[in-house]
Amino acid sequence: NAGVTQTPKFRILKIGQSMTLQCTQDMNHNYMYWYRQDPGMGLKLIYYSVGAGITDKGEVPNGYNVSRSTTEDFPLRLELAAPSQTSVYFCASSEPGWDGAKNIQYFGAGTRLSVL
Amino acid sequence: GESVGLHLPTLSVQEGDNSIINCAYSNSASDYFIWYKQESGKGPQFIIDIRSNMDKRQGQRVTVLLNKTVKHLSLQIAATQPGDSAVYFCAENISGANSKLTFGKGITLSVRP
């Protein structure tokens, strides 16, 4: 069982370039999330999705876009890369409990992005 | 064992000792809490969770304690092993339609052989 798979694992971008970080999960989870983690810091939510066709902003959405055309895939798009977007990006998926409280998120291994 | 708040970045313990990692949460409406372990170069991994209608929950070598009165959560690791060296995060959630976790900053646990 693969769980949550992220590609690529590493990437170096030049300022102004664009790229898409891929995320796919095989657990049939409805909820998916994108986080960024800066050195020595916690996880900040960029975007999330509660199901195919539905996305919403998190805490730090500026400079990013997402789409959710299928249950399995949740790509994150950087249109004009900036040095401030140098970070480690994690994708996660979950299937919250009936009341939405219990929410065990399963994470991918991350994409390490440097913008120079 | 030692206890330290999440505002201190590193907790160093001797192998075999018990570890206590503390977390202060801010939202009194939070009704679900979870601990994650993140090893170097990997994504966070679920350790244990607890609902707000409980004070304590035990897993294998780990125990989570919840004190809602002072909005405090702790993770206890018994007989700490070198493989426990990692960054530990607490996270909280509020029941509802758009279920999201709010993560703390994390603390590094370093186990001395």
mmCIF file of C-alpha atoms in Angstrom:
data_model
loop_
_atom_site.group_PDB
_atom_site.id
_atom_site.type_symbol
_atom_site.label_atom_id
_atom_site.label_comp_id
_atom_site.label_asym_id
_atom_site.label_seq_id
_atom_site.Cartn_x
_atom_site.Cartn_y
_atom_site.Cartn_z
ATOM 1 C CA ASN A 1 0.000 0.000 0.000
ATOM 2 C CA ALA A 2 1.754 3.180 -1.228
ATOM 3 C CA GLY A 3 -0.241 5.712 0.849
ATOM 4 C CA VAL A 4 0.583 9.293 -0.154
ATOM 5 C CA THR A 5 3.124 9.725 -2.943
ATOM 6 C CA GLN A 6 4.793 13.040 -3.767
ATOM 7 C CA THR A 7 6.931 13.889 -6.778
ATOM 8 C CA PRO A 8 9.515 15.206 -7.300
ATOM 9 C CA LYS A 9 11.550 14.695 -4.111
ATOM 10 C CA PHE A 10 13.881 17.619 -4.840
ATOM 11 C CA ARG A 11 13.752 20.567 -7.190
ATOM 12 C CA ILE A 12 15.700 23.757 -7.794
ATOM 13 C CA LEU A 13 13.887 26.593 -9.529
ATOM 14 C CA LYS A 14 14.993 29.961 -10.799
ATOM 15 C CA ILE A 15 13.058 33.036 -9.758
ATOM 16 C CA GLY A 16 10.011 33.455 -11.976
ATOM 17 C CA GLN A 17 9.834 29.840 -13.123
ATOM 18 C CA SER A 18 6.748 27.749 -12.567
ATOM 19 C CA MET A 19 6.242 24.158 -11.547
ATOM 20 C CA THR A 20 3.694 21.681 -10.298
ATOM 21 C CA LEU A 21 4.202 19.517 -7.243
ATOM 22 C CA GLN A 22 2.377 16.243 -7.660
ATOM 23 C CA CYS A 23 0.506 14.384 -4.926
ATOM 24 C CA THR A 24 -1.492 11.198 -5.219
ATOM 25 C CA GLN A 25 -3.062 8.924 -2.623
ATOM 26 C CA ASP A 26 -4.454 5.418 -2.908
ATOM 27 C CA MET A 27 -6.482 5.300 0.303
ATOM 28 C CA ASN A 28 -9.676 6.724 -1.224
ATOM 29 C CA HIS A 29 -9.565 9.629 1.227
ATOM 30 C CA ASN A 30 -11.829 12.571 0.534
ATOM 31 C CA TYR A 31 -9.704 15.164 2.335
ATOM 32 C CA MET A 32 -6.329 16.275 1.035
ATOM 33 C CA TYR A 33 -3.969 19.012 2.219
ATOM 34 C CA TRP A 34 -0.842 20.889 1.209
ATOM 35 C CA TYR A 35 1.542 22.212 3.859
ATOM 36 C CA ARG A 36 4.859 23.984 3.779
ATOM 37 C CA GLN A 37 7.503 23.548 6.447
ATOM 38 C CA ASP A 38 10.269 26.115 6.823
ATOM 39 C CA PRO A 39 13.490 25.168 8.685
ATOM 40 C CA GLY A 40 12.913 24.706 12.405
ATOM 41 C CA MET A 41 9.235 25.504 12.080
ATOM 42 C CA GLY A 42 5.928 23.713 12.141
ATOM 43 C CA LEU A 43 3.549 22.989 9.304
ATOM 44 C CA LYS A 44 1.581 25.788 7.685
ATOM 45 C CA LEU A 45 -1.505 24.922 5.660
ATOM 46 C CA ILE A 46 -1.464 26.249 2.096
ATOM 47 C CA TYR A 47 -4.614 24.743 0.565
ATOM 48 C CA TYR A 48 -6.941 21.891 1.308
ATOM 49 C CA SER A 49 -9.732 19.964 -0.369
ATOM 50 C CA VAL A 50 -12.693 18.141 1.145
ATOM 51 C CA GLY A 51 -13.493 16.251 -2.040
ATOM 52 C CA ALA A 52 -13.087 16.184 -5.804
ATOM 53 C CA GLY A 53 -13.945 19.562 -7.291
ATOM 54 C CA ILE A 54 -13.740 21.415 -3.962
ATOM 55 C CA THR A 55 -10.727 23.396 -2.759
ATOM 56 C CA ASP A 56 -10.218 26.090 -0.152
ATOM 57 C CA LYS A 57 -7.456 28.375 1.089
ATOM 58 C CA GLY A 58 -5.446 27.644 4.165
ATOM 59 C CA GLU A 59 -3.213 29.918 6.205
ATOM 60 C CA VAL A 60 -0.627 30.797 3.512
ATOM 61 C CA PRO A 61 -2.204 30.451 0.018
ATOM 62 C CA ASN A 62 -0.567 33.408 -1.751
ATOM 63 C CA GLY A 63 1.613 32.388 -4.687
ATOM 64 C CA TYR A 64 0.039 28.929 -5.015
ATOM 65 C CA ASN A 65 -2.863 27.302 -6.803
ATOM 66 C CA VAL A 66 -4.456 23.878 -6.558
ATOM 67 C CA SER A 67 -6.977 21.741 -8.355
ATOM 68 C CA ARG A 68 -8.784 18.535 -7.406
ATOM 69 C CA SER A 69 -10.248 16.849 -10.447
ATOM 70 C CA THR A 70 -10.064 13.332 -8.985
ATOM 71 C CA THR A 71 -10.191 11.846 -5.498
ATOM 72 C CA GLU A 72 -6.626 10.518 -5.874
ATOM 73 C CA ASP A 73 -4.734 13.590 -7.095
ATOM 74 C CA PHE A 74 -4.143 17.024 -5.584
ATOM 75 C CA PRO A 75 -1.420 18.939 -7.470
ATOM 76 C CA LEU A 76 0.043 22.200 -6.157
ATOM 77 C CA ARG A 77 1.044 24.837 -8.698
ATOM 78 C CA LEU A 78 3.648 27.587 -8.247
ATOM 79 C CA GLU A 79 3.228 30.122 -11.043
ATOM 80 C CA LEU A 80 6.039 32.630 -10.442
ATOM 81 C CA ALA A 81 8.543 31.131 -8.060
ATOM 82 C CA ALA A 82 10.045 33.452 -5.453
ATOM 83 C CA PRO A 83 12.875 32.864 -2.944
ATOM 84 C CA SER A 84 10.279 33.058 -0.140
ATOM 85 C CA GLN A 85 8.824 29.825 -1.492
ATOM 86 C CA THR A 86 11.976 27.887 -0.676
ATOM 87 C CA SER A 87 10.668 25.263 1.709
ATOM 88 C CA VAL A 88 9.730 21.633 2.165
ATOM 89 C CA TYR A 89 6.247 20.863 0.910
ATOM 90 C CA PHE A 90 4.123 18.070 2.351
ATOM 91 C CA CYS A 91 0.930 16.623 1.014
ATOM 92 C CA ALA A 92 -1.437 14.749 3.318
ATOM 93 C CA SER A 93 -4.753 12.956 3.090
ATOM 94 C CA SER A 94 -7.377 11.895 5.607
ATOM 95 C CA GLU A 95 -10.892 10.663 6.110
ATOM 96 C CA PRO A 96 -12.240 12.512 9.174
ATOM 97 C CA GLY A 97 -14.664 10.821 11.547
ATOM 98 C CA TRP A 98 -18.431 11.305 11.474
ATOM 99 C CA ASP A 99 -18.232 14.558 13.456
ATOM 100 C CA GLY A 100 -15.171 15.913 11.678
ATOM 101 C CA ALA A 101 -13.122 15.869 14.890
ATOM 102 C CA LYS A 102 -10.983 12.740 14.553
ATOM 103 C CA ASN A 103 -8.666 13.525 11.677
ATOM 104 C CA ILE A 104 -5.588 11.347 11.294
ATOM 105 C CA GLN A 105 -3.694 12.808 8.365
ATOM 106 C CA TYR A 106 -1.266 10.626 6.450
ATOM 107 C CA PHE A 107 1.704 12.428 4.966
ATOM 108 C CA GLY A 108 3.897 11.970 1.943
ATOM 109 C CA ALA A 109 7.699 12.098 2.147
ATOM 110 C CA GLY A 110 7.844 15.715 1.004
ATOM 111 C CA THR A 111 9.260 17.797 -1.850
ATOM 112 C CA ARG A 112 12.310 19.914 -1.073
ATOM 113 C CA LEU A 113 12.174 23.061 -3.179
ATOM 114 C CA SER A 114 14.833 25.736 -3.531
ATOM 115 C CA VAL A 115 14.176 28.943 -5.451
ATOM 116 C CA LEU A 116 17.376 30.761 -6.425
ATOM 117 C CA GLY B 1 12.581 12.131 32.539
ATOM 118 C CA GLU B 2 12.399 15.796 31.645
ATOM 119 C CA SER B 3 9.526 17.982 30.588
ATOM 120 C CA VAL B 4 9.742 21.050 28.451
ATOM 121 C CA GLY B 5 7.334 23.337 26.686
ATOM 122 C CA LEU B 6 7.221 23.650 22.950
ATOM 123 C CA HIS B 7 8.821 27.094 23.158
ATOM 124 C CA LEU B 8 12.148 25.317 23.827
ATOM 125 C CA PRO B 9 13.495 23.703 20.671
ATOM 126 C CA THR B 10 15.333 20.634 21.985
ATOM 127 C CA LEU B 11 14.852 18.000 24.654
ATOM 128 C CA SER B 12 17.820 15.758 25.408
ATOM 129 C CA VAL B 13 17.272 12.533 27.345
ATOM 130 C CA GLN B 14 19.342 9.522 28.281
ATOM 131 C CA GLU B 15 18.509 6.264 26.571
ATOM 132 C CA GLY B 16 16.236 4.256 28.826
ATOM 133 C CA ASP B 17 14.795 7.288 30.626
ATOM 134 C CA ASN B 18 11.221 8.442 30.219
ATOM 135 C CA SER B 19 10.545 11.504 28.052
ATOM 136 C CA ILE B 20 7.774 14.029 28.539
ATOM 137 C CA ILE B 21 6.972 16.470 25.762
ATOM 138 C CA ASN B 22 4.494 19.228 26.576
ATOM 139 C CA CYS B 23 2.186 21.273 24.395
ATOM 140 C CA ALA B 24 0.007 24.246 25.275
ATOM 141 C CA TYR B 25 -2.931 24.699 22.939
ATOM 142 C CA SER B 26 -4.796 27.959 22.568
ATOM 143 C CA ASN B 27 -8.305 27.173 21.351
ATOM 144 C CA SER B 28 -10.651 26.079 24.129
ATOM 145 C CA ALA B 29 -13.086 24.845 21.450
ATOM 146 C CA SER B 30 -10.616 22.201 20.232
ATOM 147 C CA ASP B 31 -12.001 18.734 20.838
ATOM 148 C CA TYR B 32 -9.443 16.470 19.233
ATOM 149 C CA PHE B 33 -5.674 16.303 19.628
ATOM 150 C CA ILE B 34 -2.956 14.346 17.910
ATOM 151 C CA TRP B 35 0.785 13.774 18.179
ATOM 152 C CA TYR B 36 3.071 13.275 15.211
ATOM 153 C CA LYS B 37 6.696 12.172 14.972
ATOM 154 C CA GLN B 38 8.893 13.455 12.165
ATOM 155 C CA GLU B 39 12.217 11.780 11.500
ATOM 156 C CA SER B 40 14.886 13.611 9.559
ATOM 157 C CA GLY B 41 14.065 13.820 5.868
ATOM 158 C CA LYS B 42 10.641 12.210 6.226
ATOM 159 C CA GLY B 43 7.042 13.262 6.509
ATOM 160 C CA PRO B 44 5.222 13.393 9.862
ATOM 161 C CA GLN B 45 3.983 10.060 11.168
ATOM 162 C CA PHE B 46 0.934 9.561 13.407
ATOM 163 C CA ILE B 47 1.739 8.432 16.955
ATOM 164 C CA ILE B 48 -1.383 8.740 19.080
ATOM 165 C CA ASP B 49 -4.548 10.809 19.361
ATOM 166 C CA ILE B 50 -7.098 11.718 22.009
ATOM 167 C CA ARG B 51 -10.567 13.209 22.073
ATOM 168 C CA SER B 52 -11.506 15.935 24.526
ATOM 169 C CA ASN B 53 -13.862 13.614 26.442
ATOM 170 C CA MET B 54 -10.796 11.673 27.634
ATOM 171 C CA ASP B 55 -7.947 12.611 30.004
ATOM 172 C CA LYS B 56 -5.518 9.872 29.102
ATOM 173 C CA ARG B 57 -4.850 7.412 26.340
ATOM 174 C CA GLN B 58 -2.131 4.797 26.128
ATOM 175 C CA GLY B 59 -0.384 3.202 23.215
ATOM 176 C CA GLN B 60 2.709 1.091 22.915
ATOM 177 C CA ARG B 61 5.320 2.891 25.091
ATOM 178 C CA VAL B 62 3.482 6.191 24.615
ATOM 179 C CA THR B 63 0.830 7.925 26.687
ATOM 180 C CA VAL B 64 -1.012 11.139 25.893
ATOM 181 C CA LEU B 65 -2.440 13.228 28.739
ATOM 182 C CA LEU B 66 -4.966 16.001 28.261
ATOM 183 C CA ASN B 67 -5.755 18.724 30.782
ATOM 184 C CA LYS B 68 -8.565 20.818 29.370
ATOM 185 C CA THR B 69 -8.671 23.117 32.383
ATOM 186 C CA VAL B 70 -5.265 24.580 31.570
ATOM 187 C CA LYS B 71 -5.314 23.668 27.857
ATOM 188 C CA HIS B 72 -2.304 21.411 28.139
ATOM 189 C CA LEU B 73 -1.342 18.252 26.281
ATOM 190 C CA SER B 74 1.623 16.012 26.928
ATOM 191 C CA LEU B 75 3.252 13.025 25.291
ATOM 192 C CA GLN B 76 5.072 10.574 27.507
ATOM 193 C CA ILE B 77 7.512 8.087 25.997
ATOM 194 C CA ALA B 78 8.575 5.234 28.236
ATOM 195 C CA ALA B 79 12.104 3.795 28.106
ATOM 196 C CA THR B 80 13.252 6.180 25.384
ATOM 197 C CA GLN B 81 15.240 4.547 22.605
ATOM 198 C CA PRO B 82 17.618 5.995 19.990
ATOM 199 C CA GLY B 83 14.909 5.405 17.376
ATOM 200 C CA ASP B 84 12.721 7.900 19.229
ATOM 201 C CA SER B 85 15.045 10.741 18.195
ATOM 202 C CA ALA B 86 12.901 13.006 16.010
ATOM 203 C CA VAL B 87 10.844 16.189 15.990
ATOM 204 C CA TYR B 88 7.482 15.849 17.711
ATOM 205 C CA PHE B 89 4.425 17.950 16.856
ATOM 206 C CA CYS B 90 1.121 18.305 18.602
ATOM 207 C CA ALA B 91 -1.933 19.332 16.617
ATOM 208 C CA GLU B 92 -5.507 20.257 17.500
ATOM 209 C CA ASN B 93 -8.806 20.116 15.673
ATOM 210 C CA ILE B 94 -12.349 21.337 16.099
ATOM 211 C CA SER B 95 -15.206 19.108 14.987
ATOM 212 C CA GLY B 96 -17.042 20.394 11.950
ATOM 213 C CA ALA B 97 -17.434 20.112 8.218
ATOM 214 C CA ASN B 98 -14.055 21.473 7.116
ATOM 215 C CA SER B 99 -11.821 19.390 9.345
ATOM 216 C CA LYS B 100 -8.298 20.834 9.577
ATOM 217 C CA LEU B 101 -5.452 20.340 12.012
ATOM 218 C CA THR B 102 -3.571 23.261 13.558
ATOM 219 C CA PHE B 103 0.019 22.258 14.267
ATOM 220 C CA GLY B 104 2.347 23.459 17.005
ATOM 221 C CA LYS B 105 5.932 24.427 16.231
ATOM 222 C CA GLY B 106 7.488 21.129 17.224
ATOM 223 C CA ILE B 107 10.269 20.036 19.547
ATOM 224 C CA THR B 108 13.356 18.001 18.812
ATOM 225 C CA LEU B 109 13.918 14.951 21.008
ATOM 226 C CA SER B 110 17.546 13.852 21.150
ATOM 227 C CA VAL B 111 18.365 10.540 22.816
ATOM 228 C CA ARG B 112 21.855 10.154 24.315
ATOM 229 C CA PRO B 113 23.277 6.624 24.157
#
